[in-house]
Coordinates of N, CA and C in Angstrom, one line a residue:
X24 N -7.6 -28.8 35.4 CA -7.5 -28.7 33.9 C -7.2 -30.1 33.3
X25 N -8.1 -30.5 32.4 CA -7.8 -31.8 31.8 C -6.5 -31.7 31.0
X26 N -5.9 -32.9 30.7 CA -4.6 -32.8 29.9 C -4.8 -32.3 28.4
X27 N -5.8 -32.8 27.7 CA -5.9 -32.3 26.3 C -6.1 -30.8 26.3
X28 N -7.0 -30.2 27.2 CA -7.1 -28.8 27.3 C -5.9 -28.1 27.7
X29 N -5.1 -28.7 28.6 CA -3.9 -28.1 29.1 C -3.0 -28.0 27.8
X30 N -2.8 -29.2 27.0 CA -1.9 -29.2 25.9 C -2.3 -28.1 24.8
X31 N -3.6 -28.0 24.6 CA -4.1 -27.1 23.6 C -3.7 -25.6 24.1
X32 N -3.9 -25.4 25.4 CA -3.5 -24.1 25.9 C -2.0 -23.7 25.7
X33 N -1.1 -24.8 26.1 CA 0.2 -24.4 25.8 C 0.6 -24.2 24.4
X34 N 0.0 -25.0 23.4 CA 0.3 -24.8 22.1 C -0.2 -23.5 21.6
X35 N -1.4 -22.9 22.1 CA -1.9 -21.6 21.7 C -1.0 -20.6 22.3
X36 N -0.6 -20.7 23.5 CA 0.3 -19.7 24.1 C 1.7 -19.7 23.3
X37 N 2.1 -20.9 22.8 CA 3.5 -20.8 22.1 C 3.4 -20.2 20.8
X38 N 2.1 -20.4 20.2 CA 1.9 -19.8 18.8 C 1.7 -18.2 19.0
X39 N 1.1 -17.9 20.0 CA 0.9 -16.4 20.3 C 2.2 -15.7 20.6
X40 N 3.0 -16.4 21.4 CA 4.3 -15.8 21.8 C 5.2 -15.6 20.7
X41 N 5.1 -16.5 19.6 CA 6.0 -16.4 18.5 C 5.7 -15.3 17.6
X42 N 4.5 -14.6 17.7 CA 4.1 -13.5 16.8 C 4.9 -12.3 17.2
X43 N 5.0 -11.4 16.4 CA 5.8 -10.2 16.5 C 5.0 -8.9 16.3
X44 N 5.3 -7.9 17.2 CA 4.7 -6.6 16.9 C 5.6 -5.7 16.2
X45 N 5.3 -5.0 15.2 CA 6.0 -4.0 14.4 C 5.5 -2.7 14.7
X46 N 6.4 -1.6 14.7 CA 5.9 -0.3 14.8 C 6.5 0.6 13.8
X47 N 5.5 1.3 13.3 CA 5.9 2.3 12.2 C 5.3 3.6 12.5
X48 N 6.0 4.6 11.9 CA 5.4 6.0 11.9 C 5.3 6.5 10.5
X49 N 4.0 6.9 10.2 CA 3.6 7.3 8.9 C 3.3 8.9 8.9
X50 N 4.2 9.7 8.5 CA 4.0 11.2 8.5 C 3.4 11.6 7.2
X51 N 2.2 11.9 7.2 CA 1.6 12.4 6.0 C 1.9 13.9 5.7
X52 N 2.4 14.2 4.5 CA 2.8 15.5 4.1 C 2.8 15.7 2.7
X53 N 2.8 17.0 2.3 CA 2.8 17.3 0.8 C 4.2 17.5 0.4
X54 N 4.6 16.9 -0.7 CA 5.8 16.9 -1.2 C 5.8 17.2 -2.7
X55 N 6.8 18.1 -3.3 CA 6.7 18.4 -4.7 C 7.4 17.2 -5.6
X56 N 6.7 16.8 -6.6 CA 7.1 15.8 -7.5 C 7.0 16.2 -8.8
X57 N 8.1 16.0 -9.7 CA 8.1 16.4 -11.1 C 7.8 15.2 -12.0
X58 N 6.8 15.3 -12.7 CA 6.6 14.3 -13.9 C 5.9 14.7 -15.0
X59 N 6.0 14.3 -16.2 CA 5.4 14.8 -17.4 C 5.7 16.4 -17.6
X60 N 6.9 16.8 -17.4 CA 7.3 18.1 -17.5 C 6.8 19.2 -16.6
X61 N 6.0 18.9 -15.6 CA 5.6 19.8 -14.6 C 5.6 19.3 -13.2
X62 N 5.8 20.2 -12.4 CA 6.0 19.8 -10.9 C 4.6 20.2 -10.1
X63 N 4.1 19.3 -9.2 CA 3.0 19.7 -8.5 C 3.2 18.9 -7.1
X64 N 2.6 19.4 -6.1 CA 2.7 18.8 -4.8 C 1.6 17.7 -4.6
X65 N 2.2 16.7 -4.0 CA 1.2 15.5 -3.8 C 1.4 15.0 -2.3
X66 N 0.3 14.3 -1.9 CA 0.3 13.8 -0.5 C 1.1 12.6 -0.6
X67 N 2.0 12.5 0.4 CA 2.9 11.2 0.6 C 2.9 10.7 2.0
X68 N 3.4 9.6 2.3 CA 3.8 9.1 3.5 C 5.4 9.1 3.7
X69 N 5.9 9.9 4.5 CA 7.2 9.9 4.8 C 8.1 10.4 3.5
X70 N 7.3 11.2 2.6 CA 7.8 11.8 1.5 C 8.1 10.7 0.4
X71 N 7.6 9.5 0.4 CA 7.8 8.5 -0.6 C 6.5 8.3 -1.5
X72 N 6.7 8.1 -2.7 CA 5.7 7.8 -3.6 C 6.2 6.7 -4.7
X73 N 5.6 5.6 -4.7 CA 4.6 5.0 -3.8 C 5.2 4.9 -2.3
X74 N 4.4 4.5 -1.3 CA 4.9 4.5 -0.1 C 5.6 3.2 0.3
X75 N 6.1 3.1 1.6 CA 6.9 1.9 1.9 C 6.1 0.6 1.9
X76 N 6.9 -0.4 1.4 CA 6.4 -1.8 1.5 C 6.6 -2.4 2.9
X77 N 5.6 -2.9 3.6 CA 5.6 -3.5 5.0 C 5.9 -5.0 4.7
X78 N 6.5 -5.5 5.6 CA 6.7 -7.1 5.5 C 6.4 -7.6 6.9
X79 N 5.5 -8.6 7.0 CA 5.1 -9.1 8.3 C 4.8 -10.6 7.9
X80 N 4.6 -11.4 9.1 CA 4.2 -12.8 9.0 C 2.8 -12.9 9.5
X81 N 2.1 -14.0 9.1 CA 0.8 -14.3 9.6 C 0.8 -14.3 11.1
X82 N -0.2 -13.6 11.8 CA -0.2 -13.7 13.2 C 0.5 -12.4 13.8
X83 N 1.1 -11.6 13.0 CA 1.8 -10.5 13.5 C 0.9 -9.3 13.7
X84 N 1.3 -8.3 14.5 CA 0.5 -7.1 14.6 C 1.4 -5.9 14.3
X85 N 0.8 -4.9 13.7 CA 1.7 -3.7 13.4 C 1.0 -2.6 14.1
X86 N 1.8 -1.7 14.6 CA 1.2 -0.4 15.3 C 1.8 0.8 14.4
X87 N 0.7 1.5 13.7 CA 1.2 2.6 12.9 C 0.6 3.9 13.5
X88 N 1.6 4.8 13.8 CA 1.3 6.1 14.2 C 1.2 7.0 13.0
X89 N 0.0 7.4 12.7 CA -0.2 8.3 11.5 C -0.2 9.7 12.1
X90 N 0.8 10.5 11.6 CA 0.9 11.9 11.9 C 0.5 12.8 10.7
X91 N -0.7 13.4 10.8 CA -1.3 14.2 9.6 C -0.5 15.6 9.7
X92 N 0.4 15.9 8.7 CA 1.0 17.1 8.7 C 0.7 17.7 7.2
X93 N -0.5 17.3 6.9 CA -1.0 17.9 5.5 C -2.1 18.9 5.9
X94 N -2.6 19.4 4.9 CA -3.6 20.6 5.0 C -5.2 20.0 4.8
X95 N -5.3 18.7 4.8 CA -6.6 18.0 4.7 C -6.8 16.9 5.6
X96 N -8.0 16.5 5.8 CA -8.3 15.3 6.6 C -7.8 14.0 5.8
X97 N -7.5 13.0 6.7 CA -7.1 11.7 6.0 C -7.3 10.6 7.0
X98 N -7.5 9.4 6.5 CA -7.5 8.1 7.3 C -6.7 7.1 6.5
X99 N -6.3 6.1 7.1 CA -5.6 4.9 6.5 C -6.4 3.6 6.7
X100 N -6.4 2.9 5.5 CA -7.1 1.7 5.4 C -6.2 0.6 5.1
X101 N -6.5 -0.6 5.7 CA -5.5 -1.8 5.5 C -6.3 -2.7 4.7
X102 N -6.2 -2.6 3.3 CA -7.1 -3.3 2.4 C -6.7 -4.8 2.2
X103 N -7.8 -5.6 2.6 CA -7.6 -7.0 2.6 C -7.3 -7.7 3.9
X104 N -7.2 -6.9 5.0 CA -6.9 -7.3 6.3 C -8.3 -7.4 7.0
X105 N -8.6 -8.6 7.6 CA -9.9 -8.8 8.2 C -10.2 -7.9 9.5
X106 N -9.1 -7.7 10.3 CA -9.2 -6.9 11.5 C -10.4 -7.3 12.5
X107 N -10.3 -8.7 12.9 CA -11.3 -9.3 13.7 C -11.5 -8.5 15.0
X108 N -12.7 -8.0 15.3 CA -13.0 -7.3 16.6 C -12.2 -6.1 16.7
X109 N -11.8 -5.5 15.6 CA -10.9 -4.4 15.7 C -11.2 -3.3 14.7
X110 N -12.6 -3.0 14.5 CA -13.1 -2.2 13.4 C -12.5 -0.8 13.5
X111 N -12.2 -0.2 14.7 CA -11.9 1.2 14.9 C -10.6 1.4 14.3
X112 N -9.8 0.3 13.9 CA -8.5 0.5 13.3 C -8.5 0.2 11.7
X113 N -9.8 0.1 11.2 CA -10.0 -0.4 9.8 C -9.8 0.9 8.8
X114 N -10.2 2.1 9.2 CA -9.8 3.1 8.5 C -10.8 3.9 7.6
X115 N -11.9 3.4 7.1 CA -12.8 4.1 6.2 C -13.4 5.4 6.9
X116 N -13.2 6.6 6.3 CA -13.5 7.8 6.8 C -15.0 7.9 7.2
X117 N -15.4 8.2 8.3 CA -16.9 8.5 8.7 C -17.6 7.2 8.7
X118 N -17.0 6.0 8.7 CA -17.8 4.8 8.8 C -17.2 3.9 10.0
X119 N -15.9 3.9 10.2 CA -15.3 3.3 11.3 C -14.5 4.3 12.2
X120 N -14.4 5.4 11.7 CA -13.6 6.5 12.4 C -13.8 7.8 11.9
X121 N -13.6 8.9 12.7 CA -13.6 10.2 12.3 C -12.2 10.5 11.5
X122 N -12.1 11.3 10.5 CA -10.8 11.5 9.9 C -9.8 12.2 10.8
X123 N -8.5 11.9 10.6 CA -7.4 12.5 11.3 C -7.3 13.9 10.8
X124 N -7.5 14.9 11.6 CA -7.4 16.3 11.2 C -6.0 16.7 11.1
X125 N -5.8 17.7 10.1 CA -4.5 18.3 10.0 C -3.9 18.7 11.4
X126 N -2.5 18.3 11.5 CA -1.9 18.5 12.9 C -2.1 17.4 14.0
X127 N -3.0 16.5 13.6 CA -3.3 15.5 14.7 C -2.7 14.1 14.3
X128 N -2.6 13.3 15.3 CA -2.0 11.9 15.2 C -3.1 10.8 15.5
X129 N -2.9 9.7 15.0 CA -3.8 8.5 15.3 C -3.0 7.3 15.3
X130 N -3.1 6.3 16.3 CA -2.4 5.2 16.3 C -3.4 3.9 15.8
X131 N -2.9 3.4 14.8 CA -3.6 2.1 14.2 C -3.1 0.9 14.7
X132 N -3.9 -0.1 15.1 CA -3.4 -1.5 15.4 C -4.0 -2.3 14.3
X133 N -3.0 -3.0 13.6 CA -3.5 -3.7 12.5 C -3.0 -5.2 12.7
X134 N -4.0 -6.1 12.8 CA -4.0 -7.6 13.2 C -3.9 -8.5 12.0
X135 N -2.9 -9.2 11.6 CA -2.9 -10.0 10.5 C -3.2 -11.5 11.1
X136 N -4.5 -11.7 11.3 CA -5.0 -12.9 12.0 C -5.0 -14.1 11.0
X137 N -5.5 -13.9 9.8 CA -5.7 -15.0 8.8 C -5.0 -14.8 7.5
X138 N -4.3 -13.6 7.3 CA -3.9 -13.4 6.0 C -2.4 -14.0 5.8
X139 N -2.2 -14.5 4.6 CA -0.9 -14.9 4.3 C -0.8 -14.6 2.6
X140 N -0.8 -13.5 2.4 CA -1.0 -12.9 0.9 C -0.4 -11.6 0.8
X141 N -0.5 -11.0 -0.3 CA -0.3 -9.6 -0.6 C -1.5 -8.6 -0.4
X142 N -1.4 -7.9 0.5 CA -2.4 -6.8 0.6 C -1.9 -5.3 0.6
X143 N -2.6 -4.3 0.8 CA -2.1 -3.0 0.6 C -2.6 -2.1 1.6
X144 N -2.0 -1.0 1.8 CA -2.4 0.0 2.8 C -2.6 1.2 1.9
X145 N -3.7 2.1 2.2 CA -3.9 3.3 1.4 C -4.8 4.3 2.2
X146 N -4.7 5.6 1.7 CA -5.6 6.6 2.5 C -7.0 6.3 2.1
X147 N -7.9 6.6 2.9 CA -9.3 6.4 2.7 C -10.2 7.6 2.8
X148 N -9.7 8.7 2.4 CA -10.4 10.1 2.3 C -10.4 10.4 0.9
X149 N -11.6 10.5 0.3 CA -11.7 10.9 -1.2 C -10.7 10.2 -2.0
X150 N -10.0 11.0 -2.8 CA -9.1 10.4 -3.8 C -7.5 10.5 -3.3
X151 N -7.4 10.7 -1.9 CA -6.0 10.8 -1.4 C -5.2 9.5 -1.5
X152 N -5.9 8.4 -1.8 CA -5.2 7.2 -2.1 C -4.5 7.2 -3.4
X153 N -4.7 8.2 -4.3 CA -4.0 8.3 -5.5 C -2.6 8.3 -5.3
X154 N -2.2 8.9 -4.3 CA -0.7 9.0 -4.1 C -0.2 8.3 -2.7
X155 N -1.2 8.2 -1.7 CA -0.9 7.6 -0.4 C -1.3 6.2 -0.3
X156 N -0.3 5.3 -0.7 CA -0.5 3.9 -0.7 C 0.8 3.2 -0.8
X157 N 0.7 1.8 -0.5 CA 1.9 0.9 -0.4 C 1.5 -0.4 -0.2
X158 N 2.3 -1.4 -0.4 CA 2.0 -2.9 -0.2 C 2.4 -3.4 1.1
X159 N 1.8 -4.6 1.4 CA 2.1 -5.2 2.6 C 2.3 -6.7 2.2
X160 N 3.6 -7.2 2.3 CA 3.7 -8.6 2.2 C 3.5 -9.4 3.4
X161 N 2.5 -10.3 3.5 CA 2.2 -11.1 4.6 C 2.7 -12.5 4.3
X162 N 3.7 -13.1 4.9 CA 4.4 -14.3 4.6 C 3.6 -15.3 5.7
X163 N 3.6 -16.7 5.1 CA 3.1 -17.7 6.0 C 4.0 -17.8 7.2
X164 N 3.5 -18.1 8.4 CA 4.3 -18.1 9.6 C 5.1 -19.6 9.6
X165 N 6.4 -19.5 9.7 CA 7.2 -20.8 9.8 C 6.6 -21.7 10.8
X166 N 6.5 -23.0 10.6 CA 7.3 -23.8 9.6 C 6.8 -23.8 8.2
X167 N 5.5 -23.1 8.1 CA 4.8 -23.1 6.8 C 5.6 -22.2 6.0
X168 N 5.4 -22.4 4.6 CA 6.1 -21.5 3.7 C 5.3 -21.3 2.3
X169 N 5.8 -20.4 1.4 CA 5.1 -20.4 0.2 C 5.2 -21.6 -0.6
X170 N 4.2 -21.8 -1.5 CA 4.2 -23.2 -2.1 C 5.1 -23.3 -3.2
X171 N 6.3 -22.8 -3.3 CA 7.3 -22.8 -4.3 C 8.6 -22.5 -3.7
X172 N 9.8 -22.9 -4.3 CA 11.1 -22.5 -3.8 C 11.3 -21.1 -3.6
X173 N 12.2 -20.7 -2.6 CA 12.4 -19.4 -2.2 C 13.1 -18.7 -3.4
X174 N 12.5 -17.4 -3.8 CA 13.0 -16.8 -5.0 C 14.3 -16.0 -4.6
X175 N 15.1 -15.7 -5.6 CA 16.3 -15.0 -5.3 C 16.0 -13.5 -5.0
X176 N 14.9 -12.9 -5.6 CA 14.7 -11.6 -5.5 C 13.0 -11.5 -5.3
X177 N 12.7 -10.6 -4.5 CA 11.3 -10.0 -4.3 C 11.1 -8.8 -4.9
X178 N 10.1 -8.6 -5.9 CA 9.9 -7.3 -6.5 C 8.5 -6.8 -6.5
X179 N 8.3 -5.8 -5.8 CA 6.8 -5.1 -5.8 C 6.6 -4.3 -7.0
X180 N 5.5 -4.6 -7.8 CA 5.2 -3.8 -8.9 C 3.9 -3.2 -8.7
X181 N 3.7 -1.9 -8.5 CA 2.6 -1.3 -8.4 C 2.2 -0.4 -9.7
X182 N 1.1 -0.9 -10.2 CA 0.6 -0.3 -11.6 C -0.4 0.8 -11.4
X183 N -0.1 2.0 -11.6 CA -1.0 3.1 -11.3 C -1.1 4.2 -12.4
X184 N -1.4 5.4 -12.0 CA -1.7 6.5 -12.9 C -1.4 7.8 -12.4
X185 N -1.1 8.7 -13.2 CA -0.7 10.1 -12.8 C -1.5 11.1 -13.5
X186 N -2.0 12.1 -12.8 CA -2.6 13.3 -13.4 C -1.6 14.5 -13.3
X187 N -1.6 15.3 -14.3 CA -0.8 16.6 -14.1 C -1.6 17.5 -13.3
X188 N -2.9 17.4 -13.2 CA -3.6 18.3 -12.3 C -3.6 17.8 -10.9
X189 N -3.8 18.6 -9.9 CA -4.1 18.1 -8.6 C -5.3 17.3 -8.5
X190 N -5.3 16.0 -8.0 CA -6.4 15.1 -7.9 C -7.5 15.7 -7.3
X191 N -7.4 16.6 -6.4 CA -8.5 17.2 -5.7 C -9.4 18.2 -6.7
X192 N -8.6 18.6 -7.8 CA -9.4 19.4 -8.8 C -10.1 18.5 -9.7
X193 N -9.4 17.2 -10.0 CA -10.2 16.3 -10.8 C -11.4 15.8 -10.1
X194 N -11.4 15.7 -8.8 CA -12.6 15.2 -8.0 C -13.7 16.3 -8.0
X195 N -13.1 17.5 -7.9 CA -14.1 18.6 -7.7 C -14.9 18.8 -9.1
X196 N -14.2 18.6 -10.1 CA -14.8 18.9 -11.5 C -15.9 17.7 -11.8
X197 N -15.6 16.5 -11.5 CA -16.7 15.5 -11.9 C -17.7 15.5 -10.8
X198 N -17.5 15.8 -9.6 CA -18.4 16.0 -8.7 C -19.4 17.2 -8.9
X199 N -18.9 18.3 -9.3 CA -19.6 19.4 -9.7 C -20.5 19.2 -11.0
X200 N -19.9 18.5 -12.0 CA -20.7 18.4 -13.3 C -21.5 17.2 -13.4
X201 N -21.2 16.2 -12.5 CA -21.9 14.9 -12.6 C -21.4 14.0 -13.8
X202 N -20.3 14.3 -14.3 CA -19.7 13.6 -15.4 C -18.7 12.6 -14.9
X203 N -18.0 11.9 -15.8 CA -17.0 11.0 -15.4 C -15.6 11.5 -15.1
X204 N -14.8 11.1 -14.3 CA -13.6 11.6 -14.1 C -12.6 11.7 -15.3
X205 N -11.9 12.8 -15.4 CA -10.9 13.0 -16.5 C -9.9 11.8 -16.5
X206 N -9.6 11.2 -17.6 CA -8.6 10.2 -17.7 C -7.4 10.7 -17.3
X207 N -6.6 9.8 -16.7 CA -5.2 10.2 -16.1 C -4.3 10.5 -17.4
X208 N -3.3 11.3 -17.2 CA -2.3 11.6 -18.3 C -1.2 10.6 -18.4
X209 N -1.0 9.7 -17.6 CA 0.0 8.6 -17.7 C -0.3 7.4 -16.9
X210 N 0.1 6.3 -17.4 CA 0.1 5.0 -16.5 C 1.4 4.9 -15.9
X211 N 1.6 4.3 -14.7 CA 2.8 4.2 -14.2 C 3.2 2.8 -13.6
X212 N 4.6 2.6 -13.4 CA 5.0 1.3 -12.7 C 5.8 1.9 -11.6
X213 N 5.3 1.6 -10.4 CA 6.1 2.0 -9.2 C 6.2 3.5 -9.2
X214 N 5.3 4.3 -9.7 CA 5.3 5.7 -9.8 C 6.0 6.3 -10.9
X215 N 6.7 5.4 -11.8 CA 7.4 6.0 -13.0 C 6.6 6.0 -14.2
X216 N 6.3 7.1 -15.0 CA 5.6 7.0 -16.3 C 6.2 6.1 -17.3
X217 N 7.6 6.1 -17.4 CA 8.3 5.3 -18.4 C 8.7 6.2 -19.5
X218 N 9.8 5.8 -20.3 CA 10.3 6.6 -21.2 C 9.5 7.0 -22.5
X219 N 8.4 6.5 -22.7 CA 7.4 6.8 -24.0 C 6.7 8.2 -23.5
X220 N 6.7 8.5 -22.3 CA 6.0 9.8 -21.9 C 6.9 11.0 -22.0
X221 N 6.5 12.3 -22.2 CA 7.4 13.3 -22.3 C 8.1 13.7 -20.9
X222 N 9.4 14.1 -21.0 CA 10.1 14.5 -19.8 C 10.4 13.4 -18.9
X223 N 10.2 12.1 -19.3 CA 10.5 10.9 -18.4 C 11.9 10.6 -18.6
X224 N 12.4 9.8 -17.8 CA 13.9 9.4 -17.8 C 14.2 8.5 -19.1
X225 N 15.2 9.0 -19.7 CA 15.5 8.4 -20.9 C 16.1 6.9 -20.7
X226 N 15.5 6.0 -21.3 CA 16.0 4.5 -21.2 C 15.3 3.8 -20.0
X227 N 14.3 4.4 -19.4 CA 13.7 3.7 -18.4 C 12.7 2.6 -18.8
X228 N 12.9 1.4 -18.5 CA 12.1 0.3 -18.9 C 11.8 -0.6 -17.6
X229 N 11.0 -1.6 -17.9 CA 10.7 -2.5 -16.8 C 11.9 -3.0 -16.1
X230 N 12.9 -3.4 -16.9 CA 14.1 -4.0 -16.4 C 14.9 -3.1 -15.4
X231 N 14.6 -1.8 -15.5 CA 15.3 -1.0 -14.4 C 14.7 -1.2 -13.0
X232 N 13.5 -1.9 -12.9 CA 13.0 -2.0 -11.7 C 13.3 -3.4 -11.0
X233 N 13.9 -4.3 -11.8 CA 14.1 -5.7 -11.4 C 15.7 -5.9 -11.5
X234 N 16.3 -6.4 -10.5 CA 17.8 -6.7 -10.6 C 17.9 -8.0 -11.4
X235 N 17.9 -7.8 -12.8 CA 17.8 -8.9 -13.7 C 19.2 -9.6 -13.9
X236 N 19.2 -10.9 -13.8 CA 20.4 -11.7 -14.0 C 20.0 -13.0 -14.4
X237 N 20.9 -13.6 -15.3 CA 20.7 -15.0 -15.7 C 20.6 -16.1 -14.6
X238 N 19.6 -16.9 -14.7 CA 19.2 -18.1 -14.0 C 18.9 -17.6 -12.5
X239 N 18.4 -16.4 -12.4 CA 17.7 -16.0 -11.2 C 16.2 -16.2 -11.2
X240 N 15.7 -16.3 -10.1 CA 14.3 -16.5 -9.9 C 13.6 -15.2 -9.2
X241 N 12.5 -14.8 -9.6 CA 11.9 -13.6 -9.0 C 10.4 -13.9 -8.6
X242 N 10.1 -13.4 -7.4 CA 8.8 -13.4 -6.9 C 8.3 -12.0 -7.0
X243 N 7.4 -11.8 -8.0 CA 6.8 -10.5 -8.4 C 5.5 -10.3 -7.7
X244 N 5.2 -9.2 -6.9 CA 4.1 -8.9 -6.3 C 3.4 -7.8 -7.1
X245 N 2.3 -8.2 -7.8 CA 1.5 -7.3 -8.6 C 0.5 -6.6 -7.9
X246 N 0.4 -5.3 -8.1 CA -0.9 -4.6 -7.5 C -1.3 -3.6 -8.5
X247 N -2.6 -3.7 -8.8 CA -3.2 -2.8 -9.8 C -4.0 -1.7 -8.9
X248 N -3.4 -0.5 -9.0 CA -3.9 0.5 -8.2 C -4.7 1.7 -9.1
X249 N -5.2 1.3 -10.2 CA -5.8 2.2 -11.0 C -7.1 2.6 -10.3
X250 N -7.4 3.9 -10.5 CA -8.7 4.4 -9.9 C -9.9 4.4 -10.8
X251 N -9.5 4.6 -12.1 CA -10.7 4.6 -13.1 C -10.3 3.7 -14.4
X252 N -9.3 2.9 -14.3 CA -8.8 2.1 -15.5 C -8.9 0.7 -15.4
X253 N -9.2 -0.1 -16.4 CA -9.0 -1.4 -16.5 C -7.7 -1.6 -17.4
X254 N -6.9 -2.6 -17.0 CA -5.6 -2.8 -17.7 C -5.1 -4.2 -17.9
X255 N -4.6 -4.6 -18.9 CA -4.0 -6.0 -19.0 C -2.3 -5.8 -19.0
X256 N -1.8 -6.8 -18.3 CA -0.4 -6.7 -18.0 C 0.3 -8.3 -18.4
X257 N 1.3 -8.2 -19.1 CA 2.0 -9.4 -19.2 C 3.5 -9.2 -19.3
X258 N 4.3 -10.2 -19.1 CA 5.7 -10.3 -19.2 C 6.1 -11.1 -20.4
X259 N 6.9 -10.5 -21.3 CA 7.4 -11.1 -22.5 C 8.7 -11.5 -22.3
X260 N 9.0 -12.9 -22.3 CA 10.4 -13.3 -22.1 C 11.1 -13.7 -23.5

């Protein structure tokens, strides 16, 4: 083996060995949630809405065991992740895999080969992603870093929407009639409709989501999860 090739091999081996494997269990199940003065059951991962924020570095791999304990089929998609030579873990239902049937499990291998950005995971069966979703922070692998000083706080902000009806009923209606989907009943931040909506927590504002303090810096990860909405968002200081 020539010296340059040998050195390249050692560098590649060193970079590979510094990568980390993370393991998660996603249990998909229905959980009752009360919003806008009424309670309904929604699909969740591990009972959370929105779902868990995952944190990895570029080059890492995660293994996610999805346990479907709901009453309908489901898959998981890793939106924005290239998944080179690994399409069977990409998740689109009936495209790269058959759905995970109720009572069944499926192990996903998610390879963060080129990403160093914010991406997201979500269900990929019909409108199940309405409540089954979460963020993934993919950090540059050291010694590289983000192109600005380290922030005091990292804040995920997921802008979404909420229907009083079961989203399956919303899908059934517009599929049957051929019309547009009914507009959602509320817009949300991290699953909260905000105090302007009926029966919402009094005094809930944007500041409840951020540990605000003077002279602190914040790295805010925005994600727009609207299914049928376009929306503008700004921060007024």
